[in-house]
C-alpha cells in the first residue's frame, strides 16, 4: 500500500481524489492545515504528493520548494491554471508532472502509478545508491549532489537530470530536443528557459573549479567535455 498526500483546498475535489485513490487500494491523506504543510509532510511521509497551485496563505509553488528541501518524492501538480508559464514554473520549482483541471480520474491514477513504478517499483534502482561518474566527477541522483574530489555542491532536481544526461553521453553532442524531453516531457518550454538551466549548471560546475567544460553548439545542442582532470593536474 502506498500513501498519497493530497494538498487541495476544494473539499469536493479533494474528496473525489481520495475516494478514487482508495478504490485502487492505496492510502490517501488530505491536508487540512494549509499553513503547516511541511510539518504534515514529515509526519505522513507520503510516496506521492498531489498539489494544487491556488492555496490559502502560500501557493503550491512555495510548498513544492519546501518539500524539495527535504524529499525527492514525486510531486504532481493538479490545477485549473492551464497557462504554459504555470506549467513551466511548477516544473522549475521541482514538480514531476502537471495535470490541468478538469481532469479524468483515470489519467490522474495512471500518472500516479507511473511515478510509483519509476521511484519505488519495477523501474526503481535497487540495492545501491544511483550515481553517474565521469573521470572523478560524480553526480548522486538521490542526494541531488555533485562531487569532485572532496568538494561537494548541492543541485536542484533539474540540474541533476541535466548533468546526468550530459555526463552519460559525454563527449558526444546532446541535442536540445533530447534535453527538453528529459527535463520537461511534452510540456512547452521556450529557448530562454533551457538557457537559464544551462547557465545554472555552468555555475554549479564553476563552484567545483570546472570551467569551459559545457559547450554550446549553436542550433544543435550541448556537449560536456572532460577538461577538469587536465585543470586539476596543473
mmCIF file with all atom_site columns, C-alpha atoms in Angstrom:
data_model
loop_
_atom_site.group_PDB
_atom_site.id
_atom_site.type_symbol
_atom_site.label_atom_id
_atom_site.label_alt_id
_atom_site.label_comp_id
_atom_site.label_asym_id
_atom_site.label_entity_id
_atom_site.label_seq_id
_atom_site.pdbx_PDB_ins_code
_atom_site.Cartn_x
_atom_site.Cartn_y
_atom_site.Cartn_z
_atom_site.occupancy
_atom_site.B_iso_or_equiv
_atom_site.pdbx_formal_charge
_atom_site.auth_seq_id
_atom_site.auth_comp_id
_atom_site.auth_asym_id
_atom_site.auth_atom_id
_atom_site.pdbx_PDB_model_num
ATOM 1   C CA . UNK A 1 1   ? 0.000   0.000  0.000   1.00 0.00 ? 1   UNK A CA 1
ATOM 2   C CA . UNK A 1 2   ? 1.307   3.441  -0.971  1.00 0.00 ? 2   UNK A CA 1
ATOM 3   C CA . UNK A 1 3   ? 0.432   6.740  0.712   1.00 0.00 ? 3   UNK A CA 1
ATOM 4   C CA . UNK A 1 4   ? -0.689  9.687  -1.421  1.00 0.00 ? 4   UNK A CA 1
ATOM 5   C CA . UNK A 1 5   ? -0.781  13.146 0.168   1.00 0.00 ? 5   UNK A CA 1
ATOM 6   C CA . UNK A 1 6   ? -3.433  15.478 -1.307  1.00 0.00 ? 6   UNK A CA 1
ATOM 7   C CA . UNK A 1 7   ? -2.875  19.227 -0.902  1.00 0.00 ? 7   UNK A CA 1
ATOM 8   C CA . UNK A 1 8   ? -6.132  20.630 -2.320  1.00 0.00 ? 8   UNK A CA 1
ATOM 9   C CA . UNK A 1 9   ? -8.363  23.240 -0.669  1.00 0.00 ? 9   UNK A CA 1
ATOM 10  C CA . UNK A 1 10  ? -11.505 22.379 -2.643  1.00 0.00 ? 10  UNK A CA 1
ATOM 11  C CA . UNK A 1 11  ? -13.206 19.777 -0.387  1.00 0.00 ? 11  UNK A CA 1
ATOM 12  C CA . UNK A 1 12  ? -15.181 18.245 -3.253  1.00 0.00 ? 12  UNK A CA 1
ATOM 13  C CA . UNK A 1 13  ? -12.161 17.695 -5.493  1.00 0.00 ? 13  UNK A CA 1
ATOM 14  C CA . UNK A 1 14  ? -10.031 16.503 -2.583  1.00 0.00 ? 14  UNK A CA 1
ATOM 15  C CA . UNK A 1 15  ? -12.718 14.040 -1.522  1.00 0.00 ? 15  UNK A CA 1
ATOM 16  C CA . UNK A 1 16  ? -13.151 12.634 -5.024  1.00 0.00 ? 16  UNK A CA 1
ATOM 17  C CA . UNK A 1 17  ? -9.400  12.154 -5.407  1.00 0.00 ? 17  UNK A CA 1
ATOM 18  C CA . UNK A 1 18  ? -9.203  10.434 -2.025  1.00 0.00 ? 18  UNK A CA 1
ATOM 19  C CA . UNK A 1 19  ? -12.080 8.118  -2.890  1.00 0.00 ? 19  UNK A CA 1
ATOM 20  C CA . UNK A 1 20  ? -10.560 7.164  -6.238  1.00 0.00 ? 20  UNK A CA 1
ATOM 21  C CA . UNK A 1 21  ? -7.101  6.519  -4.789  1.00 0.00 ? 21  UNK A CA 1
ATOM 22  C CA . UNK A 1 22  ? -8.506  4.317  -2.025  1.00 0.00 ? 22  UNK A CA 1
ATOM 23  C CA . UNK A 1 23  ? -10.508 2.395  -4.584  1.00 0.00 ? 23  UNK A CA 1
ATOM 24  C CA . UNK A 1 24  ? -7.156  1.311  -6.048  1.00 0.00 ? 24  UNK A CA 1
ATOM 25  C CA . UNK A 1 25  ? -6.084  0.013  -2.637  1.00 0.00 ? 25  UNK A CA 1
ATOM 26  C CA . UNK A 1 26  ? -3.786  2.850  -1.621  1.00 0.00 ? 26  UNK A CA 1
ATOM 27  C CA . UNK A 1 27  ? -3.972  5.278  1.290   1.00 0.00 ? 27  UNK A CA 1
ATOM 28  C CA . UNK A 1 28  ? -4.919  8.926  0.673   1.00 0.00 ? 28  UNK A CA 1
ATOM 29  C CA . UNK A 1 29  ? -4.354  11.651 3.283   1.00 0.00 ? 29  UNK A CA 1
ATOM 30  C CA . UNK A 1 30  ? -5.914  15.110 2.958   1.00 0.00 ? 30  UNK A CA 1
ATOM 31  C CA . UNK A 1 31  ? -4.089  18.198 4.187   1.00 0.00 ? 31  UNK A CA 1
ATOM 32  C CA . UNK A 1 32  ? -6.379  20.331 6.332   1.00 0.00 ? 32  UNK A CA 1
ATOM 33  C CA . UNK A 1 33  ? -3.967  22.904 7.786   1.00 0.00 ? 33  UNK A CA 1
ATOM 34  C CA . UNK A 1 34  ? -2.566  24.802 4.809   1.00 0.00 ? 34  UNK A CA 1
ATOM 35  C CA . UNK A 1 35  ? -0.090  26.737 6.936   1.00 0.00 ? 35  UNK A CA 1
ATOM 36  C CA . UNK A 1 36  ? 1.657   23.610 8.209   1.00 0.00 ? 36  UNK A CA 1
ATOM 37  C CA . UNK A 1 37  ? 2.119   21.624 5.006   1.00 0.00 ? 37  UNK A CA 1
ATOM 38  C CA . UNK A 1 38  ? 5.793   20.782 5.522   1.00 0.00 ? 38  UNK A CA 1
ATOM 39  C CA . UNK A 1 39  ? 5.190   19.545 9.064   1.00 0.00 ? 39  UNK A CA 1
ATOM 40  C CA . UNK A 1 40  ? 2.330   17.344 7.879   1.00 0.00 ? 40  UNK A CA 1
ATOM 41  C CA . UNK A 1 41  ? 4.515   16.020 5.062   1.00 0.00 ? 41  UNK A CA 1
ATOM 42  C CA . UNK A 1 42  ? 7.157   14.958 7.590   1.00 0.00 ? 42  UNK A CA 1
ATOM 43  C CA . UNK A 1 43  ? 4.518   13.178 9.681   1.00 0.00 ? 43  UNK A CA 1
ATOM 44  C CA . UNK A 1 44  ? 2.780   11.449 6.780   1.00 0.00 ? 44  UNK A CA 1
ATOM 45  C CA . UNK A 1 45  ? 5.916   10.517 4.777   1.00 0.00 ? 45  UNK A CA 1
ATOM 46  C CA . UNK A 1 46  ? 3.926   10.069 1.544   1.00 0.00 ? 46  UNK A CA 1
ATOM 47  C CA . UNK A 1 47  ? 5.121   8.246  -1.547  1.00 0.00 ? 47  UNK A CA 1
ATOM 48  C CA . UNK A 1 48  ? 3.475   10.780 -3.893  1.00 0.00 ? 48  UNK A CA 1
ATOM 49  C CA . UNK A 1 49  ? 2.106   14.313 -3.430  1.00 0.00 ? 49  UNK A CA 1
ATOM 50  C CA . UNK A 1 50  ? -0.829  15.798 -5.370  1.00 0.00 ? 50  UNK A CA 1
ATOM 51  C CA . UNK A 1 51  ? -0.553  19.572 -5.131  1.00 0.00 ? 51  UNK A CA 1
ATOM 52  C CA . UNK A 1 52  ? -2.823  22.459 -6.200  1.00 0.00 ? 52  UNK A CA 1
ATOM 53  C CA . UNK A 1 53  ? -1.399  25.906 -7.037  1.00 0.00 ? 53  UNK A CA 1
ATOM 54  C CA . UNK A 1 54  ? -4.092  28.152 -5.569  1.00 0.00 ? 54  UNK A CA 1
ATOM 55  C CA . UNK A 1 55  ? -3.962  27.540 -1.830  1.00 0.00 ? 55  UNK A CA 1
ATOM 56  C CA . UNK A 1 56  ? -4.576  29.661 1.289   1.00 0.00 ? 56  UNK A CA 1
ATOM 57  C CA . UNK A 1 57  ? -1.623  31.637 2.685   1.00 0.00 ? 57  UNK A CA 1
ATOM 58  C CA . UNK A 1 58  ? 1.094   30.250 0.371   1.00 0.00 ? 58  UNK A CA 1
ATOM 59  C CA . UNK A 1 59  ? 0.697   28.893 -3.153  1.00 0.00 ? 59  UNK A CA 1
ATOM 60  C CA . UNK A 1 60  ? 1.642   25.441 -4.403  1.00 0.00 ? 60  UNK A CA 1
ATOM 61  C CA . UNK A 1 61  ? 4.932   26.649 -5.898  1.00 0.00 ? 61  UNK A CA 1
ATOM 62  C CA . UNK A 1 62  ? 6.080   27.667 -2.416  1.00 0.00 ? 62  UNK A CA 1
ATOM 63  C CA . UNK A 1 63  ? 5.131   24.352 -0.843  1.00 0.00 ? 63  UNK A CA 1
ATOM 64  C CA . UNK A 1 64  ? 6.731   22.422 -3.677  1.00 0.00 ? 64  UNK A CA 1
ATOM 65  C CA . UNK A 1 65  ? 10.027  24.195 -2.977  1.00 0.00 ? 65  UNK A CA 1
ATOM 66  C CA . UNK A 1 66  ? 9.713   23.478 0.742   1.00 0.00 ? 66  UNK A CA 1
ATOM 67  C CA . UNK A 1 67  ? 9.096   19.769 0.167   1.00 0.00 ? 67  UNK A CA 1
ATOM 68  C CA . UNK A 1 68  ? 12.035  19.604 -2.219  1.00 0.00 ? 68  UNK A CA 1
ATOM 69  C CA . UNK A 1 69  ? 14.392  20.719 0.556   1.00 0.00 ? 69  UNK A CA 1
ATOM 70  C CA . UNK A 1 70  ? 13.651  17.523 2.463   1.00 0.00 ? 70  UNK A CA 1
ATOM 71  C CA . UNK A 1 71  ? 12.470  14.957 -0.100  1.00 0.00 ? 71  UNK A CA 1
ATOM 72  C CA . UNK A 1 72  ? 12.676  13.825 -3.714  1.00 0.00 ? 72  UNK A CA 1
ATOM 73  C CA . UNK A 1 73  ? 9.319   12.038 -3.651  1.00 0.00 ? 73  UNK A CA 1
ATOM 74  C CA . UNK A 1 74  ? 7.199   12.561 -6.804  1.00 0.00 ? 74  UNK A CA 1
ATOM 75  C CA . UNK A 1 75  ? 5.071   15.736 -6.823  1.00 0.00 ? 75  UNK A CA 1
ATOM 76  C CA . UNK A 1 76  ? 2.195   16.106 -9.300  1.00 0.00 ? 76  UNK A CA 1
ATOM 77  C CA . UNK A 1 77  ? 0.522   19.475 -9.674  1.00 0.00 ? 77  UNK A CA 1
ATOM 78  C CA . UNK A 1 78  ? -3.236  19.461 -10.294 1.00 0.00 ? 78  UNK A CA 1
ATOM 79  C CA . UNK A 1 79  ? -4.522  22.918 -11.198 1.00 0.00 ? 79  UNK A CA 1
ATOM 80  C CA . UNK A 1 80  ? -7.150  24.794 -13.176 1.00 0.00 ? 80  UNK A CA 1
ATOM 81  C CA . UNK A 1 81  ? -4.386  27.127 -14.351 1.00 0.00 ? 81  UNK A CA 1
ATOM 82  C CA . UNK A 1 82  ? -3.529  25.847 -17.816 1.00 0.00 ? 82  UNK A CA 1
ATOM 83  C CA . UNK A 1 83  ? -1.109  28.552 -18.959 1.00 0.00 ? 83  UNK A CA 1
ATOM 84  C CA . UNK A 1 84  ? 2.260   27.369 -20.216 1.00 0.00 ? 84  UNK A CA 1
ATOM 85  C CA . UNK A 1 85  ? 4.172   29.542 -17.719 1.00 0.00 ? 85  UNK A CA 1
ATOM 86  C CA . UNK A 1 86  ? 2.260   27.992 -14.796 1.00 0.00 ? 86  UNK A CA 1
ATOM 87  C CA . UNK A 1 87  ? 3.371   24.584 -16.019 1.00 0.00 ? 87  UNK A CA 1
ATOM 88  C CA . UNK A 1 88  ? 6.942   25.746 -16.510 1.00 0.00 ? 88  UNK A CA 1
ATOM 89  C CA . UNK A 1 89  ? 7.006   27.302 -13.028 1.00 0.00 ? 89  UNK A CA 1
ATOM 90  C CA . UNK A 1 90  ? 5.678   24.096 -11.467 1.00 0.00 ? 90  UNK A CA 1
ATOM 91  C CA . UNK A 1 91  ? 8.366   22.006 -13.122 1.00 0.00 ? 91  UNK A CA 1
ATOM 92  C CA . UNK A 1 92  ? 11.051  24.585 -12.369 1.00 0.00 ? 92  UNK A CA 1
ATOM 93  C CA . UNK A 1 93  ? 10.090  24.514 -8.694  1.00 0.00 ? 93  UNK A CA 1
ATOM 94  C CA . UNK A 1 94  ? 10.585  20.757 -8.509  1.00 0.00 ? 94  UNK A CA 1
ATOM 95  C CA . UNK A 1 95  ? 7.385   19.098 -9.730  1.00 0.00 ? 95  UNK A CA 1
ATOM 96  C CA . UNK A 1 96  ? 7.473   15.846 -11.694 1.00 0.00 ? 96  UNK A CA 1
ATOM 97  C CA . UNK A 1 97  ? 4.260   16.341 -13.689 1.00 0.00 ? 97  UNK A CA 1
ATOM 98  C CA . UNK A 1 98  ? 1.374   18.751 -14.239 1.00 0.00 ? 98  UNK A CA 1
ATOM 99  C CA . UNK A 1 99  ? -2.300  17.878 -14.696 1.00 0.00 ? 99  UNK A CA 1
ATOM 100 C CA . UNK A 1 100 ? -4.893  20.502 -15.651 1.00 0.00 ? 100 UNK A CA 1
ATOM 101 C CA . UNK A 1 101 ? -8.465  20.663 -14.341 1.00 0.00 ? 101 UNK A CA 1
ATOM 102 C CA . UNK A 1 102 ? -10.970 19.407 -15.225 1.00 0.00 ? 102 UNK A CA 1
ATOM 103 C CA . UNK A 1 103 ? -9.280  16.018 -15.357 1.00 0.00 ? 103 UNK A CA 1
ATOM 104 C CA . UNK A 1 104 ? -10.173 12.370 -15.811 1.00 0.00 ? 104 UNK A CA 1
ATOM 105 C CA . UNK A 1 105 ? -9.583  10.401 -12.626 1.00 0.00 ? 105 UNK A CA 1
ATOM 106 C CA . UNK A 1 106 ? -8.202  7.504  -14.674 1.00 0.00 ? 106 UNK A CA 1
ATOM 107 C CA . UNK A 1 107 ? -5.495  9.775  -16.084 1.00 0.00 ? 107 UNK A CA 1
ATOM 108 C CA . UNK A 1 108 ? -4.575  11.018 -12.617 1.00 0.00 ? 108 UNK A CA 1
ATOM 109 C CA . UNK A 1 109 ? -4.317  7.449  -11.373 1.00 0.00 ? 109 UNK A CA 1
ATOM 110 C CA . UNK A 1 110 ? -2.244  6.403  -14.398 1.00 0.00 ? 110 UNK A CA 1
ATOM 111 C CA . UNK A 1 111 ? 0.219   9.223  -13.715 1.00 0.00 ? 111 UNK A CA 1
ATOM 112 C CA . UNK A 1 112 ? 0.395   8.313  -10.031 1.00 0.00 ? 112 UNK A CA 1
ATOM 113 C CA . UNK A 1 113 ? 1.040   4.644  -10.846 1.00 0.00 ? 113 UNK A CA 1
ATOM 114 C CA . UNK A 1 114 ? 3.702   5.673  -13.358 1.00 0.00 ? 114 UNK A CA 1
ATOM 115 C CA . UNK A 1 115 ? 5.562   7.676  -10.710 1.00 0.00 ? 115 UNK A CA 1
ATOM 116 C CA . UNK A 1 116 ? 5.238   4.855  -8.185  1.00 0.00 ? 116 UNK A CA 1
ATOM 117 C CA . UNK A 1 117 ? 6.738   2.367  -10.666 1.00 0.00 ? 117 UNK A CA 1
ATOM 118 C CA . UNK A 1 118 ? 9.549   4.762  -11.539 1.00 0.00 ? 118 UNK A CA 1
ATOM 119 C CA . UNK A 1 119 ? 10.575  5.575  -7.974  1.00 0.00 ? 119 UNK A CA 1
ATOM 120 C CA . UNK A 1 120 ? 9.526   2.564  -5.874  1.00 0.00 ? 120 UNK A CA 1
ATOM 121 C CA . UNK A 1 121 ? 8.518   -0.250 -8.190  1.00 0.00 ? 121 UNK A CA 1
ATOM 122 C CA . UNK A 1 122 ? 9.623   -2.117 -11.284 1.00 0.00 ? 122 UNK A CA 1
ATOM 123 C CA . UNK A 1 123 ? 11.761  0.694  -12.691 1.00 0.00 ? 123 UNK A CA 1
ATOM 124 C CA . UNK A 1 124 ? 13.369  1.823  -9.441  1.00 0.00 ? 124 UNK A CA 1
ATOM 125 C CA . UNK A 1 125 ? 17.066  1.363  -8.737  1.00 0.00 ? 125 UNK A CA 1
ATOM 126 C CA . UNK A 1 126 ? 17.893  -1.357 -6.246  1.00 0.00 ? 126 UNK A CA 1
ATOM 127 C CA . UNK A 1 127 ? 20.453  -2.060 -3.532  1.00 0.00 ? 127 UNK A CA 1
ATOM 128 C CA . UNK A 1 128 ? 22.938  0.748  -4.102  1.00 0.00 ? 128 UNK A CA 1
ATOM 129 C CA . UNK A 1 129 ? 22.706  4.487  -4.439  1.00 0.00 ? 129 UNK A CA 1
ATOM 130 C CA . UNK A 1 130 ? 22.227  5.688  -8.012  1.00 0.00 ? 130 UNK A CA 1
ATOM 131 C CA . UNK A 1 131 ? 25.024  7.834  -9.337  1.00 0.00 ? 131 UNK A CA 1
ATOM 132 C CA . UNK A 1 132 ? 26.752  8.834  -12.556 1.00 0.00 ? 132 UNK A CA 1
ATOM 133 C CA . UNK A 1 133 ? 30.534  9.155  -12.657 1.00 0.00 ? 133 UNK A CA 1
ATOM 134 C CA . UNK A 1 134 ? 32.814  10.636 -15.298 1.00 0.00 ? 134 UNK A CA 1
ATOM 135 C CA . UNK A 1 135 ? 36.553  10.866 -14.688 1.00 0.00 ? 135 UNK A CA 1
ATOM 136 C CA . UNK A 1 136 ? 36.233  11.655 -10.983 1.00 0.00 ? 136 UNK A CA 1
ATOM 137 C CA . UNK A 1 137 ? 33.146  13.844 -11.304 1.00 0.00 ? 137 UNK A CA 1
ATOM 138 C CA . UNK A 1 138 ? 30.196  12.185 -9.551  1.00 0.00 ? 138 UNK A CA 1
ATOM 139 C CA . UNK A 1 139 ? 26.512  13.129 -9.557  1.00 0.00 ? 139 UNK A CA 1
ATOM 140 C CA . UNK A 1 140 ? 24.466  11.467 -6.812  1.00 0.00 ? 140 UNK A CA 1
ATOM 141 C CA . UNK A 1 141 ? 20.957  11.226 -8.241  1.00 0.00 ? 141 UNK A CA 1
ATOM 142 C CA . UNK A 1 142 ? 19.029  10.724 -4.993  1.00 0.00 ? 142 UNK A CA 1
ATOM 143 C CA . UNK A 1 143 ? 21.063  13.200 -2.967  1.00 0.00 ? 143 UNK A CA 1
ATOM 144 C CA . UNK A 1 144 ? 20.863  15.882 -5.680  1.00 0.00 ? 144 UNK A CA 1
ATOM 145 C CA . UNK A 1 145 ? 24.567  16.475 -5.232  1.00 0.00 ? 145 UNK A CA 1
ATOM 146 C CA . UNK A 1 146 ? 27.691  16.748 -7.384  1.00 0.00 ? 146 UNK A CA 1
ATOM 147 C CA . UNK A 1 147 ? 31.171  15.939 -6.126  1.00 0.00 ? 147 UNK A CA 1
ATOM 148 C CA . UNK A 1 148 ? 34.733  16.331 -7.389  1.00 0.00 ? 148 UNK A CA 1
ATOM 149 C CA . UNK A 1 149 ? 37.424  15.156 -5.006  1.00 0.00 ? 149 UNK A CA 1
ATOM 150 C CA . UNK A 1 150 ? 36.435  16.372 -1.546  1.00 0.00 ? 150 UNK A CA 1
ATOM 151 C CA . UNK A 1 151 ? 34.310  19.244 -2.893  1.00 0.00 ? 151 UNK A CA 1
ATOM 152 C CA . UNK A 1 152 ? 30.528  18.898 -2.938  1.00 0.00 ? 152 UNK A CA 1
ATOM 153 C CA . UNK A 1 153 ? 27.792  21.138 -4.359  1.00 0.00 ? 153 UNK A CA 1
ATOM 154 C CA . UNK A 1 154 ? 24.016  20.771 -3.939  1.00 0.00 ? 154 UNK A CA 1
ATOM 155 C CA . UNK A 1 155 ? 21.859  20.671 -7.079  1.00 0.00 ? 155 UNK A CA 1
ATOM 156 C CA . UNK A 1 156 ? 18.216  21.173 -7.930  1.00 0.00 ? 156 UNK A CA 1
ATOM 157 C CA . UNK A 1 157 ? 16.340  18.286 -9.490  1.00 0.00 ? 157 UNK A CA 1
ATOM 158 C CA . UNK A 1 158 ? 16.506  19.862 -12.968 1.00 0.00 ? 158 UNK A CA 1
ATOM 159 C CA . UNK A 1 159 ? 20.239  20.483 -12.645 1.00 0.00 ? 159 UNK A CA 1
ATOM 160 C CA . UNK A 1 160 ? 20.742  16.863 -11.593 1.00 0.00 ? 160 UNK A CA 1
ATOM 161 C CA . UNK A 1 161 ? 18.807  15.499 -14.588 1.00 0.00 ? 161 UNK A CA 1
ATOM 162 C CA . UNK A 1 162 ? 20.615  17.827 -16.974 1.00 0.00 ? 162 UNK A CA 1
ATOM 163 C CA . UNK A 1 163 ? 24.060  16.858 -15.685 1.00 0.00 ? 163 UNK A CA 1
ATOM 164 C CA . UNK A 1 164 ? 23.163  13.172 -15.710 1.00 0.00 ? 164 UNK A CA 1
ATOM 165 C CA . UNK A 1 165 ? 22.100  13.422 -19.367 1.00 0.00 ? 165 UNK A CA 1
ATOM 166 C CA . UNK A 1 166 ? 25.250  15.290 -20.416 1.00 0.00 ? 166 UNK A CA 1
ATOM 167 C CA . UNK A 1 167 ? 27.606  13.029 -18.455 1.00 0.00 ? 167 UNK A CA 1
ATOM 168 C CA . UNK A 1 168 ? 26.117  9.797  -19.759 1.00 0.00 ? 168 UNK A CA 1
ATOM 169 C CA . UNK A 1 169 ? 26.696  10.938 -23.359 1.00 0.00 ? 169 UNK A CA 1
ATOM 170 C CA . UNK A 1 170 ? 29.962  12.829 -22.914 1.00 0.00 ? 170 UNK A CA 1
ATOM 171 C CA . UNK A 1 171 ? 31.823  13.787 -25.066 1.00 0.00 ? 171 UNK A CA 1
ATOM 172 C CA . UNK A 1 172 ? 29.030  13.369 -27.616 1.00 0.00 ? 172 UNK A CA 1
ATOM 173 C CA . UNK A 1 173 ? 26.643  16.177 -28.507 1.00 0.00 ? 173 UNK A CA 1
ATOM 174 C CA . UNK A 1 174 ? 23.263  16.077 -26.758 1.00 0.00 ? 174 UNK A CA 1
ATOM 175 C CA . UNK A 1 175 ? 20.523  17.687 -28.842 1.00 0.00 ? 175 UNK A CA 1
ATOM 176 C CA . UNK A 1 176 ? 18.223  20.365 -27.486 1.00 0.00 ? 176 UNK A CA 1
ATOM 177 C CA . UNK A 1 177 ? 15.263  18.082 -28.187 1.00 0.00 ? 177 UNK A CA 1
ATOM 178 C CA . UNK A 1 178 ? 16.739  15.296 -26.068 1.00 0.00 ? 178 UNK A CA 1
ATOM 179 C CA . UNK A 1 179 ? 17.356  17.654 -23.145 1.00 0.00 ? 179 UNK A CA 1
ATOM 180 C CA . UNK A 1 180 ? 13.870  19.157 -23.393 1.00 0.00 ? 180 UNK A CA 1
ATOM 181 C CA . UNK A 1 181 ? 12.316  15.697 -23.363 1.00 0.00 ? 181 UNK A CA 1
ATOM 182 C CA . UNK A 1 182 ? 14.371  14.635 -20.332 1.00 0.00 ? 182 UNK A CA 1
ATOM 183 C CA . UNK A 1 183 ? 13.581  17.747 -18.317 1.00 0.00 ? 183 UNK A CA 1
ATOM 184 C CA . UNK A 1 184 ? 10.027  18.632 -19.288 1.00 0.00 ? 184 UNK A CA 1
ATOM 185 C CA . UNK A 1 185 ? 8.495   15.677 -21.160 1.00 0.00 ? 185 UNK A CA 1
ATOM 186 C CA . UNK A 1 186 ? 5.887   17.067 -23.560 1.00 0.00 ? 186 UNK A CA 1
ATOM 187 C CA . UNK A 1 187 ? 5.448   20.472 -21.891 1.00 0.00 ? 187 UNK A CA 1
ATOM 188 C CA . UNK A 1 188 ? 6.115   23.586 -23.966 1.00 0.00 ? 188 UNK A CA 1
ATOM 189 C CA . UNK A 1 189 ? 9.359   25.273 -22.954 1.00 0.00 ? 189 UNK A CA 1
ATOM 190 C CA . UNK A 1 190 ? 10.945  28.237 -24.691 1.00 0.00 ? 190 UNK A CA 1
ATOM 191 C CA . UNK A 1 191 ? 14.647  28.650 -25.501 1.00 0.00 ? 191 UNK A CA 1
ATOM 192 C CA . UNK A 1 192 ? 15.183  31.100 -22.663 1.00 0.00 ? 192 UNK A CA 1
ATOM 193 C CA . UNK A 1 193 ? 14.075  28.579 -20.018 1.00 0.00 ? 193 UNK A CA 1
ATOM 194 C CA . UNK A 1 194 ? 16.523  25.990 -21.333 1.00 0.00 ? 194 UNK A CA 1
ATOM 195 C CA . UNK A 1 195 ? 19.313  28.594 -21.471 1.00 0.00 ? 195 UNK A CA 1
ATOM 196 C CA . UNK A 1 196 ? 18.644  29.542 -17.847 1.00 0.00 ? 196 UNK A CA 1
ATOM 197 C CA . UNK A 1 197 ? 19.068  25.921 -16.762 1.00 0.00 ? 197 UNK A CA 1
ATOM 198 C CA . UNK A 1 198 ? 22.283  25.541 -18.765 1.00 0.00 ? 198 UNK A CA 1
ATOM 199 C CA . UNK A 1 199 ? 23.632  28.695 -17.096 1.00 0.00 ? 199 UNK A CA 1
ATOM 200 C CA . UNK A 1 200 ? 22.775  27.299 -13.661 1.00 0.00 ? 200 UNK A CA 1
ATOM 201 C CA . UNK A 1 201 ? 24.642  24.070 -14.389 1.00 0.00 ? 201 UNK A CA 1
ATOM 202 C CA . UNK A 1 202 ? 27.686  26.041 -15.537 1.00 0.00 ? 202 UNK A CA 1
ATOM 203 C CA . UNK A 1 203 ? 27.613  27.915 -12.218 1.00 0.00 ? 203 UNK A CA 1
ATOM 204 C CA . UNK A 1 204 ? 27.448  24.656 -10.236 1.00 0.00 ? 204 UNK A CA 1
ATOM 205 C CA . UNK A 1 205 ? 30.441  23.294 -12.166 1.00 0.00 ? 205 UNK A CA 1
ATOM 206 C CA . UNK A 1 206 ? 32.315  26.549 -11.598 1.00 0.00 ? 206 UNK A CA 1
ATOM 207 C CA . UNK A 1 207 ? 31.811  26.107 -7.842  1.00 0.00 ? 207 UNK A CA 1
ATOM 208 C CA . UNK A 1 208 ? 33.902  22.943 -8.215  1.00 0.00 ? 208 UNK A CA 1
ATOM 209 C CA . UNK A 1 209 ? 36.541  24.807 -10.222 1.00 0.00 ? 209 UNK A CA 1
ATOM 210 C CA . UNK A 1 210 ? 35.316  23.379 -13.549 1.00 0.00 ? 210 UNK A CA 1
ATOM 211 C CA . UNK A 1 211 ? 35.146  25.979 -16.329 1.00 0.00 ? 211 UNK A CA 1
ATOM 212 C CA . UNK A 1 212 ? 34.689  25.870 -20.103 1.00 0.00 ? 212 UNK A CA 1
ATOM 213 C CA . UNK A 1 213 ? 33.570  22.233 -20.000 1.00 0.00 ? 213 UNK A CA 1
ATOM 214 C CA . UNK A 1 214 ? 29.917  22.707 -21.006 1.00 0.00 ? 214 UNK A CA 1
ATOM 215 C CA . UNK A 1 215 ? 29.967  23.730 -24.652 1.00 0.00 ? 215 UNK A CA 1
ATOM 216 C CA . UNK A 1 216 ? 27.092  25.205 -26.630 1.00 0.00 ? 216 UNK A CA 1
ATOM 217 C CA . UNK A 1 217 ? 26.818  24.031 -30.232 1.00 0.00 ? 217 UNK A CA 1
ATOM 218 C CA . UNK A 1 218 ? 24.674  26.753 -31.735 1.00 0.00 ? 218 UNK A CA 1
ATOM 219 C CA . UNK A 1 219 ? 21.435  25.494 -33.213 1.00 0.00 ? 219 UNK A CA 1
ATOM 220 C CA . UNK A 1 220 ? 22.161  21.877 -32.238 1.00 0.00 ? 220 UNK A CA 1
ATOM 221 C CA . UNK A 1 221 ? 22.639  21.296 -28.526 1.00 0.00 ? 221 UNK A CA 1
ATOM 222 C CA . UNK A 1 222 ? 25.256  20.957 -25.808 1.00 0.00 ? 222 UNK A CA 1
ATOM 223 C CA . UNK A 1 223 ? 28.372  18.901 -25.103 1.00 0.00 ? 223 UNK A CA 1
ATOM 224 C CA . UNK A 1 224 ? 30.202  18.151 -21.848 1.00 0.00 ? 224 UNK A CA 1
ATOM 225 C CA . UNK A 1 225 ? 33.955  17.970 -22.375 1.00 0.00 ? 225 UNK A CA 1
ATOM 226 C CA . UNK A 1 226 ? 36.163  16.451 -19.695 1.00 0.00 ? 226 UNK A CA 1
ATOM 227 C CA . UNK A 1 227 ? 38.721  19.146 -19.004 1.00 0.00 ? 227 UNK A CA 1
ATOM 228 C CA . UNK A 1 228 ? 38.625  19.075 -15.207 1.00 0.00 ? 228 UNK A CA 1
ATOM 229 C CA . UNK A 1 229 ? 41.243  16.336 -14.919 1.00 0.00 ? 229 UNK A CA 1
ATOM 230 C CA . UNK A 1 230 ? 43.645  18.423 -17.009 1.00 0.00 ? 230 UNK A CA 1
ATOM 231 C CA . UNK A 1 231 ? 42.917  21.508 -14.891 1.00 0.00 ? 231 UNK A CA 1
ATOM 232 C CA . UNK A 1 232 ? 43.420  19.713 -11.590 1.00 0.00 ? 232 UNK A CA 1
ATOM 233 C CA . UNK A 1 233 ? 46.810  18.347 -12.728 1.00 0.00 ? 233 UNK A CA 1
ATOM 234 C CA . UNK A 1 234 ? 48.224  21.803 -13.493 1.00 0.00 ? 234 UNK A CA 1
#
